[in-house]
GROMACS .gro file of C-alpha atoms in nm:
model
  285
    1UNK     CA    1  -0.615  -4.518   2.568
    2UNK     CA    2  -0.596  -4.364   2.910
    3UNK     CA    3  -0.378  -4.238   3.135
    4UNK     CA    4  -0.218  -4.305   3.473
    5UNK     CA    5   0.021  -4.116   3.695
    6UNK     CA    6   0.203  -4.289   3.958
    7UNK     CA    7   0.358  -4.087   4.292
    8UNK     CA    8   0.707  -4.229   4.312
    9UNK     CA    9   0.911  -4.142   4.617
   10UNK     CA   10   1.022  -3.807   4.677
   11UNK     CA   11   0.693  -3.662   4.536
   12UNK     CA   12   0.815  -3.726   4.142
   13UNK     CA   13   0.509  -3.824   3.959
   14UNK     CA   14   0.553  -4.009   3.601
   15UNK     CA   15   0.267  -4.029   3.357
   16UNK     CA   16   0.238  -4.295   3.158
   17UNK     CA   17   0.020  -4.386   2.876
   18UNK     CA   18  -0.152  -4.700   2.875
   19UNK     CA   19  -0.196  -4.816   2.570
   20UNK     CA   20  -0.507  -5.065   2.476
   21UNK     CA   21  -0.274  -5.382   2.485
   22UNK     CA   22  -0.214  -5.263   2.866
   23UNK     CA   23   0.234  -5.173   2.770
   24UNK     CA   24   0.287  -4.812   2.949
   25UNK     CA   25   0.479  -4.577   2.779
   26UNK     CA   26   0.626  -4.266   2.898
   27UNK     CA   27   0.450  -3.968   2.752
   28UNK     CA   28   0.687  -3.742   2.546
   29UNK     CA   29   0.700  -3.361   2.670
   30UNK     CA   30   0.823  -3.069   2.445
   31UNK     CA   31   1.167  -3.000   2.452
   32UNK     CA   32   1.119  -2.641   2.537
   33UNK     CA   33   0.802  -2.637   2.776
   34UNK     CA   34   1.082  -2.550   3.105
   35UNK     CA   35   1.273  -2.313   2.901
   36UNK     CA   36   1.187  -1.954   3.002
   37UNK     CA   37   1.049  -1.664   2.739
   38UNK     CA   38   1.287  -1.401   2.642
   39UNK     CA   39   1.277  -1.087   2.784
   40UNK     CA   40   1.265  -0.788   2.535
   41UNK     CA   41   1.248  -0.427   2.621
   42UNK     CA   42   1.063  -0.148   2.367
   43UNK     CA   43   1.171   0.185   2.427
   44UNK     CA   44   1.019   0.448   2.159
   45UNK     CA   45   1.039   0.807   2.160
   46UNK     CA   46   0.892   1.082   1.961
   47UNK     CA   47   0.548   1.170   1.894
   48UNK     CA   48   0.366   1.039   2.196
   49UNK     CA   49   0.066   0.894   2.051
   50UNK     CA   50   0.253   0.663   1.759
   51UNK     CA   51   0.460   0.554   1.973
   52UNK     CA   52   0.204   0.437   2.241
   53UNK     CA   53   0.014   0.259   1.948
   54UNK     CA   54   0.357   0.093   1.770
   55UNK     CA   55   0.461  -0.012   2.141
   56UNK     CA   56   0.112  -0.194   2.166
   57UNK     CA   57   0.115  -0.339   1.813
   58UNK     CA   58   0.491  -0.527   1.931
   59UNK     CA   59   0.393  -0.605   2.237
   60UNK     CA   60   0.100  -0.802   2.093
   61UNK     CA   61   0.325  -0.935   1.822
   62UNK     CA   62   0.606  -1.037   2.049
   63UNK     CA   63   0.336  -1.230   2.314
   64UNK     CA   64   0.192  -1.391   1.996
   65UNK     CA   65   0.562  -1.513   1.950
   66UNK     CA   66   0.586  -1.639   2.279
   67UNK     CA   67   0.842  -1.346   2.425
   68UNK     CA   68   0.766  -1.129   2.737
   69UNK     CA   69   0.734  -0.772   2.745
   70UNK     CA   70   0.969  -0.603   3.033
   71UNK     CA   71   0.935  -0.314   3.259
   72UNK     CA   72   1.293  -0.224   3.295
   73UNK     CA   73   1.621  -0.259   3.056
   74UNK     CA   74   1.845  -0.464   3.317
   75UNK     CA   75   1.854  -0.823   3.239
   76UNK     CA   76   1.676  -0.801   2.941
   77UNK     CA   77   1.758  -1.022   2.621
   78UNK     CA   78   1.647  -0.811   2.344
   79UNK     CA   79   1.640  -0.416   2.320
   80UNK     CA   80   1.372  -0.221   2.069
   81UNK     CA   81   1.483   0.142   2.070
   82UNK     CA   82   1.306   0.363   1.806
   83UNK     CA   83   1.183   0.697   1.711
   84UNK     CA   84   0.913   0.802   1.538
   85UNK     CA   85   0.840   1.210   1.415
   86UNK     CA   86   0.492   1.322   1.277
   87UNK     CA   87   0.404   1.640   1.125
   88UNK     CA   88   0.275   1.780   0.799
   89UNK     CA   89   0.455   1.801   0.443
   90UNK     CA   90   0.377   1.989   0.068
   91UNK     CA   91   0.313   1.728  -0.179
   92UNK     CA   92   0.162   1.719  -0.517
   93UNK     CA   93  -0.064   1.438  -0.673
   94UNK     CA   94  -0.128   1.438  -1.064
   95UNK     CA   95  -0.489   1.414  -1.215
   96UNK     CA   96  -0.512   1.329  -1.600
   97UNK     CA   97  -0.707   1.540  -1.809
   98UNK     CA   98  -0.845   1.505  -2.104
   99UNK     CA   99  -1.016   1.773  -2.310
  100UNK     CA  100  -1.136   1.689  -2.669
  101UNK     CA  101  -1.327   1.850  -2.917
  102UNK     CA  102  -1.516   1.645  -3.249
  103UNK     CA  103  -1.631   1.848  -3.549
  104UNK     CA  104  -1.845   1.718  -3.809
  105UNK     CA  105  -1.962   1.958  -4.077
  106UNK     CA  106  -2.075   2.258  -3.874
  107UNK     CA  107  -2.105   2.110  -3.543
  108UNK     CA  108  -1.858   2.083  -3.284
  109UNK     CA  109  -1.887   1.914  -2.932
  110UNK     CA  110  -1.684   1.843  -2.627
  111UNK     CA  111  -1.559   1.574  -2.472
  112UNK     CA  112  -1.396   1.661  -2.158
  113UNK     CA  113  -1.312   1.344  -1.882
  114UNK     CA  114  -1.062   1.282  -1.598
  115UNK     CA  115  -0.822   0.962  -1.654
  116UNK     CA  116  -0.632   0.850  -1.327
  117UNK     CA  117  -0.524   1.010  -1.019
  118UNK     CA  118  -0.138   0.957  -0.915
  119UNK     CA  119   0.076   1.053  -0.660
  120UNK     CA  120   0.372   0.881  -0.883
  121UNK     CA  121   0.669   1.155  -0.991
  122UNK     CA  122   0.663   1.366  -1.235
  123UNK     CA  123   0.839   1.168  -1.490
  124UNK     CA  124   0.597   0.897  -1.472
  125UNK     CA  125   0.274   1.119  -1.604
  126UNK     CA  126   0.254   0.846  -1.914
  127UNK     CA  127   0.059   0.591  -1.676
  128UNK     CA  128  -0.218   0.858  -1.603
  129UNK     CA  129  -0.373   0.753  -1.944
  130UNK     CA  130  -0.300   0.421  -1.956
  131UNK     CA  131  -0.589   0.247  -2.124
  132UNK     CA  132  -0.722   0.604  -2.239
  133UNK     CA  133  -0.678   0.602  -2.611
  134UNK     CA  134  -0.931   0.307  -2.643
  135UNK     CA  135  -1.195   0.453  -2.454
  136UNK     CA  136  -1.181   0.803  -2.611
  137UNK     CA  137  -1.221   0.593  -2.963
  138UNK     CA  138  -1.471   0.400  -2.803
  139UNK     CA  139  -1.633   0.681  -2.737
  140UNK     CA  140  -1.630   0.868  -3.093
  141UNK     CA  141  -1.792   0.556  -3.284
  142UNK     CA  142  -2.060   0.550  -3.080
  143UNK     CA  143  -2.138   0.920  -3.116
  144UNK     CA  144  -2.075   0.905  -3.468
  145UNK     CA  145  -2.150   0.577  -3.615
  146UNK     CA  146  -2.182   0.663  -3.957
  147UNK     CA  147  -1.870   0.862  -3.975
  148UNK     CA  148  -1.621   0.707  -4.177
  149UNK     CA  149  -1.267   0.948  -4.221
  150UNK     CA  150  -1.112   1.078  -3.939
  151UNK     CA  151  -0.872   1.364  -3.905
  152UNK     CA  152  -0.665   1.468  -3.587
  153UNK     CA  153  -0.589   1.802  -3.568
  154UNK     CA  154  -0.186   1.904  -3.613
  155UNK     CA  155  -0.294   2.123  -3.321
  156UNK     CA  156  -0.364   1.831  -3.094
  157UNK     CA  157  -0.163   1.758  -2.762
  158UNK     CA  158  -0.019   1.399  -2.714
  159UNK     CA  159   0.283   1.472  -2.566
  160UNK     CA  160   0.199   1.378  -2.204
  161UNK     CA  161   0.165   1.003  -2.333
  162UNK     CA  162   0.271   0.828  -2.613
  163UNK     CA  163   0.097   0.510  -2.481
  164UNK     CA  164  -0.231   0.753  -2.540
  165UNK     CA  165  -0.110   0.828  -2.913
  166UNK     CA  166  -0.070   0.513  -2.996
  167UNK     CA  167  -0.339   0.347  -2.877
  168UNK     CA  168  -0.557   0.577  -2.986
  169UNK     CA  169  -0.483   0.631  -3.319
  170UNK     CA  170  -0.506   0.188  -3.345
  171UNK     CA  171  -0.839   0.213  -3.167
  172UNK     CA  172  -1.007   0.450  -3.385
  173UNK     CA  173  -0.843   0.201  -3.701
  174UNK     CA  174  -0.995  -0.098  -3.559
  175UNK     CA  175  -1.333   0.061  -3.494
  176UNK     CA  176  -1.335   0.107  -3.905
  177UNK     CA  177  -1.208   0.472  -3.930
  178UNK     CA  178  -0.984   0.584  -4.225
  179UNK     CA  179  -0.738   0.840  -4.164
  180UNK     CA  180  -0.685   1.143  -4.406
  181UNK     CA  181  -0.532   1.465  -4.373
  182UNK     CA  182  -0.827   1.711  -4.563
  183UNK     CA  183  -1.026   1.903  -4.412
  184UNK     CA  184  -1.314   1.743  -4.576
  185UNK     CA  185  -1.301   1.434  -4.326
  186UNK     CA  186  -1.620   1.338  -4.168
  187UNK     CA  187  -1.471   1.411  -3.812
  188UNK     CA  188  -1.182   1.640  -3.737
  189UNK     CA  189  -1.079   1.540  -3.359
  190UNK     CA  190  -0.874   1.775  -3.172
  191UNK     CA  191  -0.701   1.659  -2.800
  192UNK     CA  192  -0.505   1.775  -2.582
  193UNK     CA  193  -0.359   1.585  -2.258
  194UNK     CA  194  -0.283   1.762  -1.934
  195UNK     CA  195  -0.125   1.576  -1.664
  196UNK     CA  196  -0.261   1.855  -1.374
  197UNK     CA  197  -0.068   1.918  -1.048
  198UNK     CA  198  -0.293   1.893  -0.715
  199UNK     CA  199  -0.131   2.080  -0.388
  200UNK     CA  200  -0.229   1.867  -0.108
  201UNK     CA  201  -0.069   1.862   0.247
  202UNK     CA  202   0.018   1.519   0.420
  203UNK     CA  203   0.011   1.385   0.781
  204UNK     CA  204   0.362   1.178   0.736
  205UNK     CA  205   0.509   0.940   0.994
  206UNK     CA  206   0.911   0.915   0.979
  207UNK     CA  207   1.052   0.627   1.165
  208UNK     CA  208   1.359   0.426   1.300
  209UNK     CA  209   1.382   0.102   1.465
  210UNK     CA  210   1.690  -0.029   1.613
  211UNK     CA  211   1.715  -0.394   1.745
  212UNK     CA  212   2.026  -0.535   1.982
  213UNK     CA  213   2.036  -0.868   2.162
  214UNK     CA  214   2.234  -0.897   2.432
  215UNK     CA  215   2.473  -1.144   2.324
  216UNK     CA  216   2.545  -0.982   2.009
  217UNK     CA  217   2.422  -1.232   1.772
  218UNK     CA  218   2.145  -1.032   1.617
  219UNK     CA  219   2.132  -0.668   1.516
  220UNK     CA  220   1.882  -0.466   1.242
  221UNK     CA  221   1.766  -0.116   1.183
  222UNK     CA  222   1.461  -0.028   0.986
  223UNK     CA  223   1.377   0.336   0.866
  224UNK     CA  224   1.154   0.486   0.646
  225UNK     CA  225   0.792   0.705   0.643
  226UNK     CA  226   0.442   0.653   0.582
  227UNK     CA  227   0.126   0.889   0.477
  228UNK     CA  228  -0.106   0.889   0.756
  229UNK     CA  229  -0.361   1.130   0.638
  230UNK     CA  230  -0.424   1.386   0.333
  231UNK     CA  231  -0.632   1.661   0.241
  232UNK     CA  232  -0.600   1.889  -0.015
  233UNK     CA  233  -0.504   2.290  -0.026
  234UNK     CA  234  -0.611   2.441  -0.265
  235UNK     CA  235  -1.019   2.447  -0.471
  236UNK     CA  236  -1.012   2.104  -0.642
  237UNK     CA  237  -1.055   2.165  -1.037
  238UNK     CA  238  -1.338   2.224  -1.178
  239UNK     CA  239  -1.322   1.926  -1.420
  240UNK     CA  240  -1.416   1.599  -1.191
  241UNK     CA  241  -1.405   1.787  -0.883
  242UNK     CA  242  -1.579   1.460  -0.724
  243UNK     CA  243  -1.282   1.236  -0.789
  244UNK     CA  244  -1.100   1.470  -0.493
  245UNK     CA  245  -1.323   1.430  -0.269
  246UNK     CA  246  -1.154   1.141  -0.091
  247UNK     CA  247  -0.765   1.096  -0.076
  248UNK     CA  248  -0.760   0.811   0.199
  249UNK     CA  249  -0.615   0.620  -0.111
  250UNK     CA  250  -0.280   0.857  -0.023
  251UNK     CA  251  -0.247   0.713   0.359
  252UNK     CA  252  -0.120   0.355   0.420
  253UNK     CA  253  -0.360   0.259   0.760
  254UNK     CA  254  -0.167  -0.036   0.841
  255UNK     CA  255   0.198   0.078   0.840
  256UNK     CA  256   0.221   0.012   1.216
  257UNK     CA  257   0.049  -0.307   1.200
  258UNK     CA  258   0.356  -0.440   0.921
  259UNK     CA  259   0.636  -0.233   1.103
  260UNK     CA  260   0.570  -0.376   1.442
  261UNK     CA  261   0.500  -0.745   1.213
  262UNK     CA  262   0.871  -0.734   1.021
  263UNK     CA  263   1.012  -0.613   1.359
  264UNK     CA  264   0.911  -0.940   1.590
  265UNK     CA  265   0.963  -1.177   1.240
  266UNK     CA  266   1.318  -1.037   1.168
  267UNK     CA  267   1.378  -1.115   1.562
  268UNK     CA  268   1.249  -1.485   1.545
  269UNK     CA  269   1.388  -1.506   1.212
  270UNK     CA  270   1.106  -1.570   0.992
  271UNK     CA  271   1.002  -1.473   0.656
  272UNK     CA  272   0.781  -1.160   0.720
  273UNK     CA  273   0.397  -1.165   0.521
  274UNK     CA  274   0.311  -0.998   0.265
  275UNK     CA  275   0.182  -0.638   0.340
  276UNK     CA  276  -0.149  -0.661   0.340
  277UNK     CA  277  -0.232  -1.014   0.515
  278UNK     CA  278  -0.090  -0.964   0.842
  279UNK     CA  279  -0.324  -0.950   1.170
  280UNK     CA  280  -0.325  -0.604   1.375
  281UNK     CA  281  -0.506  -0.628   1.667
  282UNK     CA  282  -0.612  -0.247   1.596
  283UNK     CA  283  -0.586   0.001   1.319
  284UNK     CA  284  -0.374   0.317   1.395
  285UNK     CA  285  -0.462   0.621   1.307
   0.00000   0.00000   0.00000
Protein backbone atom coordinates (compact mmCIF):
# COMPACT_ATOMS: atom_id res chain seq x y z
CA UNK A 1 0.00 0.00 0.00
CA UNK A 2 1.17 3.52 -0.62
CA UNK A 3 0.07 6.70 -0.85
CA UNK A 4 -0.50 9.53 -3.31
CA UNK A 5 -1.68 13.10 -3.00
CA UNK A 6 -2.89 14.89 -5.94
CA UNK A 7 -2.93 19.08 -6.14
CA UNK A 8 -6.38 19.75 -7.49
CA UNK A 9 -7.18 23.31 -8.49
CA UNK A 10 -7.40 25.92 -6.05
CA UNK A 11 -4.50 24.40 -4.00
CA UNK A 12 -6.97 21.46 -2.37
CA UNK A 13 -4.86 18.43 -2.13
CA UNK A 14 -6.73 14.86 -1.69
CA UNK A 15 -4.86 11.84 -0.46
CA UNK A 16 -5.70 8.81 -1.55
CA UNK A 17 -4.72 5.36 -0.72
CA UNK A 18 -3.70 3.10 -3.29
CA UNK A 19 -4.45 -0.03 -2.56
CA UNK A 20 -2.32 -3.18 -4.05
CA UNK A 21 -5.05 -3.92 -6.78
CA UNK A 22 -4.21 -0.14 -7.92
CA UNK A 23 -8.51 1.20 -6.71
CA UNK A 24 -7.78 4.67 -4.71
CA UNK A 25 -9.65 5.28 -1.84
CA UNK A 26 -10.07 8.35 0.06
CA UNK A 27 -8.32 8.14 3.38
CA UNK A 28 -10.75 8.59 6.36
CA UNK A 29 -9.76 11.58 8.85
CA UNK A 30 -11.06 11.82 12.50
CA UNK A 31 -14.12 13.47 12.97
CA UNK A 32 -12.73 15.83 15.50
CA UNK A 33 -9.03 16.55 14.26
CA UNK A 34 -10.46 20.56 13.11
CA UNK A 35 -12.43 20.91 16.19
CA UNK A 36 -10.64 23.25 18.63
CA UNK A 37 -9.63 22.24 22.52
CA UNK A 38 -11.65 23.73 25.21
CA UNK A 39 -10.52 26.42 27.03
CA UNK A 40 -10.62 26.02 30.91
CA UNK A 41 -9.52 28.51 33.43
CA UNK A 42 -8.06 27.33 37.20
CA UNK A 43 -8.25 29.93 39.61
CA UNK A 44 -7.17 28.68 43.31
CA UNK A 45 -6.69 30.64 46.29
CA UNK A 46 -5.42 30.00 49.71
CA UNK A 47 -2.25 28.70 50.87
CA UNK A 48 0.14 29.70 48.13
CA UNK A 49 2.22 26.73 47.78
CA UNK A 50 -0.87 23.95 47.44
CA UNK A 51 -2.34 25.78 45.31
CA UNK A 52 0.66 26.31 42.90
CA UNK A 53 1.19 22.43 43.07
CA UNK A 54 -2.87 21.43 42.63
CA UNK A 55 -2.89 24.13 39.68
CA UNK A 56 0.10 22.10 38.09
CA UNK A 57 -1.29 18.63 38.84
CA UNK A 58 -4.79 19.92 36.55
CA UNK A 59 -3.07 21.53 34.22
CA UNK A 60 -1.16 18.32 33.43
CA UNK A 61 -4.34 16.35 33.79
CA UNK A 62 -6.45 18.58 31.64
CA UNK A 63 -3.47 18.65 28.61
CA UNK A 64 -3.42 14.83 29.05
CA UNK A 65 -7.24 15.17 28.24
CA UNK A 66 -6.69 17.14 25.36
CA UNK A 67 -8.07 20.73 26.94
CA UNK A 68 -5.99 24.00 27.03
CA UNK A 69 -4.99 25.80 29.96
CA UNK A 70 -5.98 29.76 29.73
CA UNK A 71 -4.42 32.89 30.88
CA UNK A 72 -7.48 34.94 31.38
CA UNK A 73 -11.34 34.10 32.36
CA UNK A 74 -13.00 35.85 29.17
CA UNK A 75 -14.01 33.40 26.61
CA UNK A 76 -13.23 30.57 28.48
CA UNK A 77 -15.39 27.24 28.40
CA UNK A 78 -14.81 25.81 31.71
CA UNK A 79 -14.09 27.65 35.13
CA UNK A 80 -12.00 25.76 38.19
CA UNK A 81 -12.35 28.07 41.18
CA UNK A 82 -11.10 26.55 44.51
CA UNK A 83 -9.62 27.11 47.84
CA UNK A 84 -7.44 25.35 49.72
CA UNK A 85 -6.38 26.26 53.81
CA UNK A 86 -3.35 24.53 55.57
CA UNK A 87 -2.41 24.70 59.06
CA UNK A 88 -1.95 22.44 62.06
CA UNK A 89 -4.68 20.45 64.18
CA UNK A 90 -4.76 18.26 67.84
CA UNK A 91 -5.42 14.76 67.04
CA UNK A 92 -5.08 11.55 68.87
CA UNK A 93 -3.98 8.06 67.44
CA UNK A 94 -4.59 4.81 69.62
CA UNK A 95 -1.74 2.21 70.31
CA UNK A 96 -2.87 -1.29 71.74
CA UNK A 97 -1.30 -2.51 74.69
CA UNK A 98 -1.00 -5.46 76.06
CA UNK A 99 0.46 -6.28 79.46
CA UNK A 100 0.31 -9.92 80.78
CA UNK A 101 1.63 -11.69 83.52
CA UNK A 102 1.98 -16.00 83.68
CA UNK A 103 2.50 -17.68 87.06
CA UNK A 104 3.45 -21.13 87.46
CA UNK A 105 4.17 -22.38 90.95
CA UNK A 106 6.40 -19.65 92.35
CA UNK A 107 7.43 -17.97 89.28
CA UNK A 108 5.88 -15.22 87.59
CA UNK A 109 6.92 -13.49 84.23
CA UNK A 110 5.84 -10.78 81.91
CA UNK A 111 4.65 -10.53 78.79
CA UNK A 112 4.26 -7.06 77.75
CA UNK A 113 3.74 -6.28 73.57
CA UNK A 114 2.17 -3.51 71.43
CA UNK A 115 -0.84 -4.74 69.04
CA UNK A 116 -1.81 -2.12 66.27
CA UNK A 117 -1.57 1.49 65.87
CA UNK A 118 -4.94 3.41 64.79
CA UNK A 119 -5.97 6.66 64.14
CA UNK A 120 -9.74 5.11 63.89
CA UNK A 121 -12.32 6.78 66.72
CA UNK A 122 -12.63 5.97 69.83
CA UNK A 123 -15.43 3.60 69.57
CA UNK A 124 -13.63 1.45 67.25
CA UNK A 125 -10.61 0.42 69.89
CA UNK A 126 -11.89 -3.47 69.34
CA UNK A 127 -9.82 -3.67 65.93
CA UNK A 128 -6.51 -2.71 67.79
CA UNK A 129 -6.31 -6.46 68.84
CA UNK A 130 -7.66 -8.02 66.13
CA UNK A 131 -5.80 -11.27 65.66
CA UNK A 132 -4.25 -10.77 69.30
CA UNK A 133 -5.82 -13.49 71.33
CA UNK A 134 -4.11 -16.19 69.10
CA UNK A 135 -0.79 -14.93 69.31
CA UNK A 136 -0.75 -14.27 73.09
CA UNK A 137 -1.86 -18.22 73.30
CA UNK A 138 0.60 -18.90 70.85
CA UNK A 139 2.84 -17.51 72.85
CA UNK A 140 2.07 -19.27 76.38
CA UNK A 141 2.40 -22.96 74.87
CA UNK A 142 5.52 -22.39 73.73
CA UNK A 143 6.83 -21.01 77.02
CA UNK A 144 5.12 -23.58 78.83
CA UNK A 145 4.76 -26.70 76.93
CA UNK A 146 4.15 -29.01 79.55
CA UNK A 147 1.57 -26.98 81.26
CA UNK A 148 -1.67 -28.45 81.05
CA UNK A 149 -4.66 -26.25 83.24
CA UNK A 150 -4.98 -22.84 82.73
CA UNK A 151 -6.58 -20.22 84.88
CA UNK A 152 -7.34 -16.46 83.95
CA UNK A 153 -7.35 -14.30 86.60
CA UNK A 154 -11.06 -12.66 87.64
CA UNK A 155 -8.74 -9.65 87.86
CA UNK A 156 -7.93 -9.67 84.19
CA UNK A 157 -8.92 -6.76 81.70
CA UNK A 158 -10.78 -7.75 78.42
CA UNK A 159 -13.00 -5.13 78.16
CA UNK A 160 -11.27 -3.13 75.38
CA UNK A 161 -12.06 -6.21 72.99
CA UNK A 162 -14.25 -8.90 73.07
CA UNK A 163 -12.81 -10.16 69.72
CA UNK A 164 -9.49 -10.54 72.12
CA UNK A 165 -11.62 -12.60 74.80
CA UNK A 166 -12.85 -14.74 72.63
CA UNK A 167 -10.28 -15.65 70.63
CA UNK A 168 -8.15 -16.09 73.19
CA UNK A 169 -9.77 -18.10 75.47
CA UNK A 170 -10.47 -20.70 71.93
CA UNK A 171 -6.77 -20.40 71.20
CA UNK A 172 -5.42 -21.45 74.41
CA UNK A 173 -8.41 -24.61 74.07
CA UNK A 174 -7.11 -25.62 70.82
CA UNK A 175 -3.46 -25.50 71.84
CA UNK A 176 -4.63 -28.45 74.50
CA UNK A 177 -5.20 -26.28 77.66
CA UNK A 178 -7.99 -27.16 80.19
CA UNK A 179 -9.61 -24.46 81.94
CA UNK A 180 -10.29 -24.56 85.79
CA UNK A 181 -11.01 -22.07 88.26
CA UNK A 182 -8.38 -23.31 91.41
CA UNK A 183 -5.70 -21.87 92.20
CA UNK A 184 -3.83 -25.01 91.83
CA UNK A 185 -3.75 -24.65 87.87
CA UNK A 186 -0.47 -25.08 86.25
CA UNK A 187 -0.62 -21.41 84.86
CA UNK A 188 -2.66 -18.59 86.30
CA UNK A 189 -2.63 -15.82 83.35
CA UNK A 190 -3.53 -12.40 84.23
CA UNK A 191 -4.20 -9.52 81.18
CA UNK A 192 -5.14 -6.52 80.90
CA UNK A 193 -5.85 -4.48 77.50
CA UNK A 194 -5.23 -0.78 77.16
CA UNK A 195 -6.22 0.91 74.09
CA UNK A 196 -3.52 4.11 74.82
CA UNK A 197 -4.20 7.66 73.51
CA UNK A 198 -1.12 9.29 71.49
CA UNK A 199 -1.27 13.37 71.21
CA UNK A 200 0.12 14.07 67.90
CA UNK A 201 -0.29 17.37 65.86
CA UNK A 202 -1.21 17.22 62.04
CA UNK A 203 -0.28 19.29 58.91
CA UNK A 204 -4.09 19.13 57.39
CA UNK A 205 -5.10 20.41 53.95
CA UNK A 206 -8.94 21.61 53.76
CA UNK A 207 -10.22 22.06 50.31
CA UNK A 208 -13.04 23.16 47.84
CA UNK A 209 -13.35 22.82 44.22
CA UNK A 210 -16.02 24.40 42.26
CA UNK A 211 -16.52 23.60 38.49
CA UNK A 212 -18.95 25.81 35.95
CA UNK A 213 -19.12 25.51 32.18
CA UNK A 214 -20.18 28.15 30.41
CA UNK A 215 -23.20 26.89 28.92
CA UNK A 216 -24.55 25.57 32.00
CA UNK A 217 -24.60 21.99 31.25
CA UNK A 218 -22.12 20.83 33.82
CA UNK A 219 -21.63 21.91 37.41
CA UNK A 220 -19.77 19.94 40.65
CA UNK A 221 -18.22 20.90 43.91
CA UNK A 222 -15.82 18.73 45.79
CA UNK A 223 -14.72 19.40 49.49
CA UNK A 224 -13.04 17.68 52.00
CA UNK A 225 -9.26 17.49 53.90
CA UNK A 226 -6.29 15.48 53.86
CA UNK A 227 -3.22 14.76 56.46
CA UNK A 228 -0.19 16.08 54.95
CA UNK A 229 2.26 15.51 57.65
CA UNK A 230 2.39 14.26 61.48
CA UNK A 231 4.56 14.23 64.31
CA UNK A 232 3.90 13.56 67.62
CA UNK A 233 3.72 15.92 71.01
CA UNK A 234 4.27 14.48 73.61
CA UNK A 235 7.44 11.44 74.87
CA UNK A 236 6.21 8.35 72.96
CA UNK A 237 5.50 5.46 75.66
CA UNK A 238 7.81 3.67 76.99
CA UNK A 239 6.36 0.29 75.84
CA UNK A 240 7.32 0.02 71.87
CA UNK A 241 8.53 3.41 71.72
CA UNK A 242 10.03 2.31 68.15
CA UNK A 243 6.64 1.71 66.60
CA UNK A 244 6.30 5.87 66.88
CA UNK A 245 9.00 6.59 65.34
CA UNK A 246 7.43 7.06 61.92
CA UNK A 247 3.76 8.35 61.39
CA UNK A 248 4.03 9.01 57.50
CA UNK A 249 1.36 6.14 57.60
CA UNK A 250 -1.04 9.27 59.03
CA UNK A 251 -0.44 11.59 55.71
CA UNK A 252 -2.11 10.64 52.37
CA UNK A 253 1.00 11.91 49.73
CA UNK A 254 -1.10 11.68 46.80
CA UNK A 255 -4.30 13.59 47.69
CA UNK A 256 -3.47 16.24 45.05
CA UNK A 257 -2.52 13.83 42.51
CA UNK A 258 -6.49 12.08 42.91
CA UNK A 259 -8.15 15.58 43.57
CA UNK A 260 -6.76 17.22 40.51
CA UNK A 261 -7.50 13.27 38.72
CA UNK A 262 -11.53 13.18 39.82
CA UNK A 263 -11.57 16.93 38.92
CA UNK A 264 -10.53 16.64 34.94
CA UNK A 265 -12.54 12.89 34.90
CA UNK A 266 -15.82 14.35 36.40
CA UNK A 267 -15.30 17.20 33.56
CA UNK A 268 -14.85 14.68 30.59
CA UNK A 269 -17.21 12.50 32.25
CA UNK A 270 -15.38 9.45 32.98
CA UNK A 271 -15.27 6.98 35.67
CA UNK A 272 -12.42 8.31 37.96
CA UNK A 273 -9.46 5.35 39.08
CA UNK A 274 -9.14 3.94 41.91
CA UNK A 275 -7.04 5.93 44.50
CA UNK A 276 -3.99 4.62 44.36
CA UNK A 277 -3.34 3.83 40.48
CA UNK A 278 -3.56 7.13 39.05
CA UNK A 279 -0.34 8.88 37.40
CA UNK A 280 0.96 12.27 39.13
CA UNK A 281 3.50 13.75 37.34
CA UNK A 282 4.99 14.81 40.93
CA UNK A 283 4.36 14.05 44.52
CA UNK A 284 3.21 17.06 46.69
CA UNK A 285 4.32 17.65 49.73
Amino acid sequence: MRKTAIRLQGGFIVLFLILASGRAVPAQTSANSGAKPRKVFINLTGDEKSTHRLWMLLSFDLEDEGMAVATAKSGVDIMIDGRITRGPEKDNIRLGVIRMAVTSGNSARRFDSCASLSNGEEDAVDDLFDGEGKLQAGQIRSEYPAARTVRVDPASDLTASKKFAAEFRKSLEESGFSFVDSADADLTVKVALTPQKIAIETQTLHYEINVSERDGMHSSQQSGDSVVSAKLTEKPPALCPERLEDLSWLSQSDAFCGLAHETVMGIMGKKSKPAGTTRCHFTPR
